[in-house]
Amino acid sequence: MAMWKLADLIAANLEELATLDVMDNGMPLAFAKATVSSCVAGLRYYAGYCTKINGMAVDLSGGGRELHAYTRQEPVGVVGAITPWNAPLAVVVNKIAPAIAAGCAVVVKPAEQTPLSALRFAELVVQADLPPGLINIVTGLGTTAGAALANHPDVDKLTFTGSTGVGKALVHAAAGNLKRLTLELGGKSPVFVFDDADLERAVPACAMAIFANSGQVCFAGSRLYVQRKRFEEVVERVAQAAKALRLGCGLDPATQLGPLVSGKQQARVMEYIESGLSEGGELLAGGSRWGRQGYFVEPTVFANPKRRPLRIVEEEIFGPVLVAMPFEDLDEMAALANDTPFGLGSGVFTSNVSLAHKAASRIRAGNVWVNCYGILDRAMPFGGYKQSGWGRENAAAGIEAFLETKAVYTML
């Protein structure tokens, strides 16, 4: 009941919490409301799991002995959660919900750029009458507060969402007491548009796969591959869609793209755009800062028809920058999809059901969206292959990550 009460409190304060995320992150208010609404759904989903954490009984009798054997699922212990700035409250609650449903206490270190909604959430935790000490919010820099949490010997598990570089550092930090780790890291996700795709569906989906939240999404579809026959048509239409997007303050209901989170992030994205230009990418849309105030970058589309080696093709940018390239067939699609150290998201657009499933089976990524992109649901596991992370969040896998399995043998 306490988790349901907390979910109800978030729902009752949704407008305020979403506004805090806009103030911190810059995202459009509609996007913020959607992410905060996901917090409500997540708490209610995992509240249902509290009564479904079961072991199993095993009959080991035989050979002249009688044994009663069973397993128990027990909380892993104290959980440290380190969360990013791109979906501030949503990721905080997404980590807390399965952890407390499993019976773990949680210490959350929200991103230093976006702590406001997490602190307001802490006040709602008190109102929900949850046991004192069950949920703890500790603000601070990653290099101090985050590092202290990662290195603390009384923390039994770490769950982290963020960059691959920091994820690798946490692997070393966890070695002290062999903390369990769940890592949801970066991506360089490909989207493939086959000749037979419905472009009325594919073009807007491909555009928002990269431009939603100004490209600050771990599974953003930043590599667009179009079968050669329709390459020029699709790329031109995506570029036009980019040019039509309305930039502005996130609190303005008409805004479709807000600013980047910081001046540092804006400078990083602009450096990648300059790199794309200097290395021979063909700029079709955007490519500049926007406005006199704020950390805006225009939605940017590069074409790379000869598939030159470009940094913007290989490295995660975390901004509104798309690179479009041609491909020939299913075999080449698989090679291009998997030619990356990442494996978080991917998209396939085709009218051929057989082709869609063949493509999905060949892509080494934790998520494949067919004729859509970026849909998430608590009932489906989320995570990545290769350097996109360890473990899965959401669904049954999400709560199993916070449990230990104990085998019990009783001689009768």
mmCIF file of C-alpha atoms in Angstrom, residues 159-308:
data_model
loop_
_atom_site.group_PDB
_atom_site.id
_atom_site.type_symbol
_atom_site.label_atom_id
_atom_site.label_comp_id
_atom_site.label_asym_id
_atom_site.label_seq_id
_atom_site.Cartn_x
_atom_site.Cartn_y
_atom_site.Cartn_z
ATOM 1 C CA THR A 159 22.688 0.455 -10.198
ATOM 2 C CA PHE A 160 23.884 3.130 -12.600
ATOM 3 C CA THR A 161 22.601 4.872 -15.711
ATOM 4 C CA GLY A 162 25.055 7.070 -17.566
ATOM 5 C CA SER A 163 28.126 7.069 -19.753
ATOM 6 C CA THR A 164 30.126 3.977 -20.628
ATOM 7 C CA GLY A 165 33.279 5.623 -19.277
ATOM 8 C CA VAL A 166 31.805 6.123 -15.816
ATOM 9 C CA GLY A 167 30.313 2.628 -15.956
ATOM 10 C CA LYS A 168 33.768 1.153 -16.459
ATOM 11 C CA ALA A 169 35.077 3.166 -13.503
ATOM 12 C CA LEU A 170 32.280 1.767 -11.334
ATOM 13 C CA VAL A 171 33.354 -1.775 -12.218
ATOM 14 C CA HIS A 172 36.683 -1.026 -10.556
ATOM 15 C CA ALA A 173 35.024 0.695 -7.593
ATOM 16 C CA ALA A 174 32.774 -2.314 -7.026
ATOM 17 C CA ALA A 175 35.737 -4.652 -6.720
ATOM 18 C CA GLY A 176 36.328 -3.756 -3.068
ATOM 19 C CA ASN A 177 33.437 -5.837 -1.749
ATOM 20 C CA LEU A 178 32.329 -7.328 -5.091
ATOM 21 C CA LYS A 179 29.178 -5.245 -5.280
ATOM 22 C CA ARG A 180 26.547 -6.506 -7.685
ATOM 23 C CA LEU A 181 26.241 -4.164 -10.660
ATOM 24 C CA THR A 182 23.498 -3.140 -13.043
ATOM 25 C CA LEU A 183 24.809 -0.772 -15.708
ATOM 26 C CA GLU A 184 22.652 0.983 -18.307
ATOM 27 C CA LEU A 185 25.190 2.812 -20.447
ATOM 28 C CA GLY A 186 25.644 4.550 -23.774
ATOM 29 C CA GLY A 187 24.647 3.756 -27.310
ATOM 30 C CA LYS A 188 25.102 4.587 -30.966
ATOM 31 C CA SER A 189 21.840 3.124 -32.126
ATOM 32 C CA PRO A 190 21.128 2.409 -35.817
ATOM 33 C CA VAL A 191 17.790 2.790 -37.587
ATOM 34 C CA PHE A 192 17.210 0.982 -40.890
ATOM 35 C CA VAL A 193 14.635 2.031 -43.482
ATOM 36 C CA PHE A 194 14.030 -0.600 -46.164
ATOM 37 C CA ASP A 195 12.722 0.212 -49.641
ATOM 38 C CA ASP A 196 9.232 -1.081 -48.815
ATOM 39 C CA ALA A 197 8.803 0.991 -45.635
ATOM 40 C CA ASP A 198 5.762 3.198 -45.103
ATOM 41 C CA LEU A 199 7.493 6.577 -45.211
ATOM 42 C CA GLU A 200 4.522 8.398 -43.687
ATOM 43 C CA ARG A 201 5.287 6.429 -40.550
ATOM 44 C CA ALA A 202 9.045 6.047 -40.931
ATOM 45 C CA VAL A 203 10.127 9.649 -41.571
ATOM 46 C CA PRO A 204 8.640 11.283 -38.444
ATOM 47 C CA ALA A 205 9.708 8.307 -36.337
ATOM 48 C CA CYS A 206 13.304 8.512 -37.609
ATOM 49 C CA ALA A 207 13.371 12.251 -36.914
ATOM 50 C CA MET A 208 12.122 11.967 -33.347
ATOM 51 C CA ALA A 209 14.292 8.895 -32.690
ATOM 52 C CA ILE A 210 17.221 11.327 -32.647
ATOM 53 C CA PHE A 211 15.675 14.708 -31.866
ATOM 54 C CA ALA A 212 13.447 13.832 -28.887
ATOM 55 C CA ASN A 213 14.816 15.533 -25.755
ATOM 56 C CA SER A 214 17.312 17.245 -28.093
ATOM 57 C CA GLY A 215 19.090 13.954 -28.675
ATOM 58 C CA GLN A 216 19.879 13.496 -24.974
ATOM 59 C CA VAL A 217 18.594 9.927 -24.887
ATOM 60 C CA CYS A 218 20.799 6.878 -24.346
ATOM 61 C CA PHE A 219 19.102 4.891 -27.119
ATOM 62 C CA ALA A 220 18.716 7.821 -29.548
ATOM 63 C CA GLY A 221 18.635 6.615 -33.153
ATOM 64 C CA SER A 222 21.707 8.576 -34.224
ATOM 65 C CA ARG A 223 22.727 6.420 -37.220
ATOM 66 C CA LEU A 224 20.143 6.354 -40.011
ATOM 67 C CA TYR A 225 20.603 3.801 -42.797
ATOM 68 C CA VAL A 226 18.294 3.898 -45.811
ATOM 69 C CA GLN A 227 18.208 1.267 -48.552
ATOM 70 C CA ARG A 228 19.917 2.897 -51.518
ATOM 71 C CA LYS A 229 16.896 3.101 -53.818
ATOM 72 C CA ARG A 230 15.103 5.536 -51.484
ATOM 73 C CA PHE A 231 18.108 7.094 -49.776
ATOM 74 C CA GLU A 232 17.865 10.614 -51.192
ATOM 75 C CA GLU A 233 14.096 10.801 -50.738
ATOM 76 C CA VAL A 234 14.115 9.684 -47.122
ATOM 77 C CA VAL A 235 17.089 11.789 -46.081
ATOM 78 C CA GLU A 236 15.624 14.917 -47.644
ATOM 79 C CA ARG A 237 12.305 14.351 -45.877
ATOM 80 C CA VAL A 238 14.012 13.797 -42.524
ATOM 81 C CA ALA A 239 16.037 16.987 -43.045
ATOM 82 C CA GLN A 240 12.834 18.905 -43.755
ATOM 83 C CA ALA A 241 11.283 17.464 -40.600
ATOM 84 C CA ALA A 242 14.304 18.657 -38.630
ATOM 85 C CA LYS A 243 14.008 22.177 -40.021
ATOM 86 C CA ALA A 244 10.317 22.308 -39.086
ATOM 87 C CA LEU A 245 10.847 21.546 -35.390
ATOM 88 C CA ARG A 246 10.153 24.445 -33.044
ATOM 89 C CA LEU A 247 12.905 25.265 -30.537
ATOM 90 C CA GLY A 248 12.259 27.275 -27.408
ATOM 91 C CA CYS A 249 11.754 27.357 -23.663
ATOM 92 C CA GLY A 250 10.563 24.037 -22.307
ATOM 93 C CA LEU A 251 7.724 25.732 -20.416
ATOM 94 C CA ASP A 252 6.231 27.037 -23.676
ATOM 95 C CA PRO A 253 3.569 24.507 -24.787
ATOM 96 C CA ALA A 254 4.516 25.116 -28.436
ATOM 97 C CA THR A 255 8.142 24.046 -27.888
ATOM 98 C CA GLN A 256 9.175 20.751 -29.478
ATOM 99 C CA LEU A 257 12.906 20.885 -28.677
ATOM 100 C CA GLY A 258 14.439 22.534 -25.652
ATOM 101 C CA PRO A 259 18.050 23.462 -24.950
ATOM 102 C CA LEU A 260 20.821 21.083 -24.035
ATOM 103 C CA VAL A 261 21.397 20.612 -20.333
ATOM 104 C CA SER A 262 24.490 22.821 -19.988
ATOM 105 C CA GLY A 263 27.042 24.977 -21.735
ATOM 106 C CA LYS A 264 29.504 22.121 -21.444
ATOM 107 C CA GLN A 265 27.147 19.785 -23.314
ATOM 108 C CA GLN A 266 26.437 22.420 -25.952
ATOM 109 C CA ALA A 267 30.172 22.878 -26.558
ATOM 110 C CA ARG A 268 30.622 19.111 -26.816
ATOM 111 C CA VAL A 269 27.879 18.769 -29.420
ATOM 112 C CA MET A 270 29.150 21.715 -31.452
ATOM 113 C CA GLU A 271 32.638 20.200 -31.472
ATOM 114 C CA TYR A 272 31.171 17.028 -33.004
ATOM 115 C CA ILE A 273 29.297 19.045 -35.632
ATOM 116 C CA GLU A 274 32.504 20.872 -36.557
ATOM 117 C CA SER A 275 34.252 17.508 -36.748
ATOM 118 C CA GLY A 276 31.578 16.195 -39.115
ATOM 119 C CA LEU A 277 32.027 19.203 -41.391
ATOM 120 C CA SER A 278 35.826 19.013 -41.399
ATOM 121 C CA GLU A 279 35.793 15.286 -42.162
ATOM 122 C CA GLY A 280 33.558 15.689 -45.219
ATOM 123 C CA GLY A 281 30.018 15.124 -43.969
ATOM 124 C CA GLU A 282 27.314 16.749 -46.114
ATOM 125 C CA LEU A 283 25.252 19.091 -43.940
ATOM 126 C CA LEU A 284 21.535 19.035 -44.879
ATOM 127 C CA ALA A 285 19.975 20.732 -41.861
ATOM 128 C CA GLY A 286 21.008 22.639 -38.765
ATOM 129 C CA GLY A 287 24.632 22.674 -37.718
ATOM 130 C CA SER A 288 24.585 25.836 -35.582
ATOM 131 C CA ARG A 289 23.789 27.156 -32.160
ATOM 132 C CA TRP A 290 20.311 28.667 -31.952
ATOM 133 C CA GLY A 291 19.089 31.825 -30.246
ATOM 134 C CA ARG A 292 20.826 34.431 -28.142
ATOM 135 C CA GLN A 293 20.174 32.767 -24.793
ATOM 136 C CA GLY A 294 20.281 29.191 -23.581
ATOM 137 C CA TYR A 295 22.225 26.145 -24.684
ATOM 138 C CA PHE A 296 20.363 25.447 -27.911
ATOM 139 C CA VAL A 297 21.697 23.485 -30.891
ATOM 140 C CA GLU A 298 19.700 23.234 -34.097
ATOM 141 C CA PRO A 299 18.481 19.730 -35.042
ATOM 142 C CA THR A 300 21.243 18.666 -37.388
ATOM 143 C CA VAL A 301 21.260 16.177 -40.263
ATOM 144 C CA PHE A 302 24.384 14.996 -42.047
ATOM 145 C CA ALA A 303 24.433 12.802 -45.148
ATOM 146 C CA ASN A 304 27.384 10.483 -45.629
ATOM 147 C CA PRO A 305 26.514 8.776 -48.947
ATOM 148 C CA LYS A 306 29.992 7.273 -49.421
ATOM 149 C CA ARG A 307 30.074 6.053 -45.818
ATOM 150 C CA ARG A 308 33.353 7.724 -44.967
#
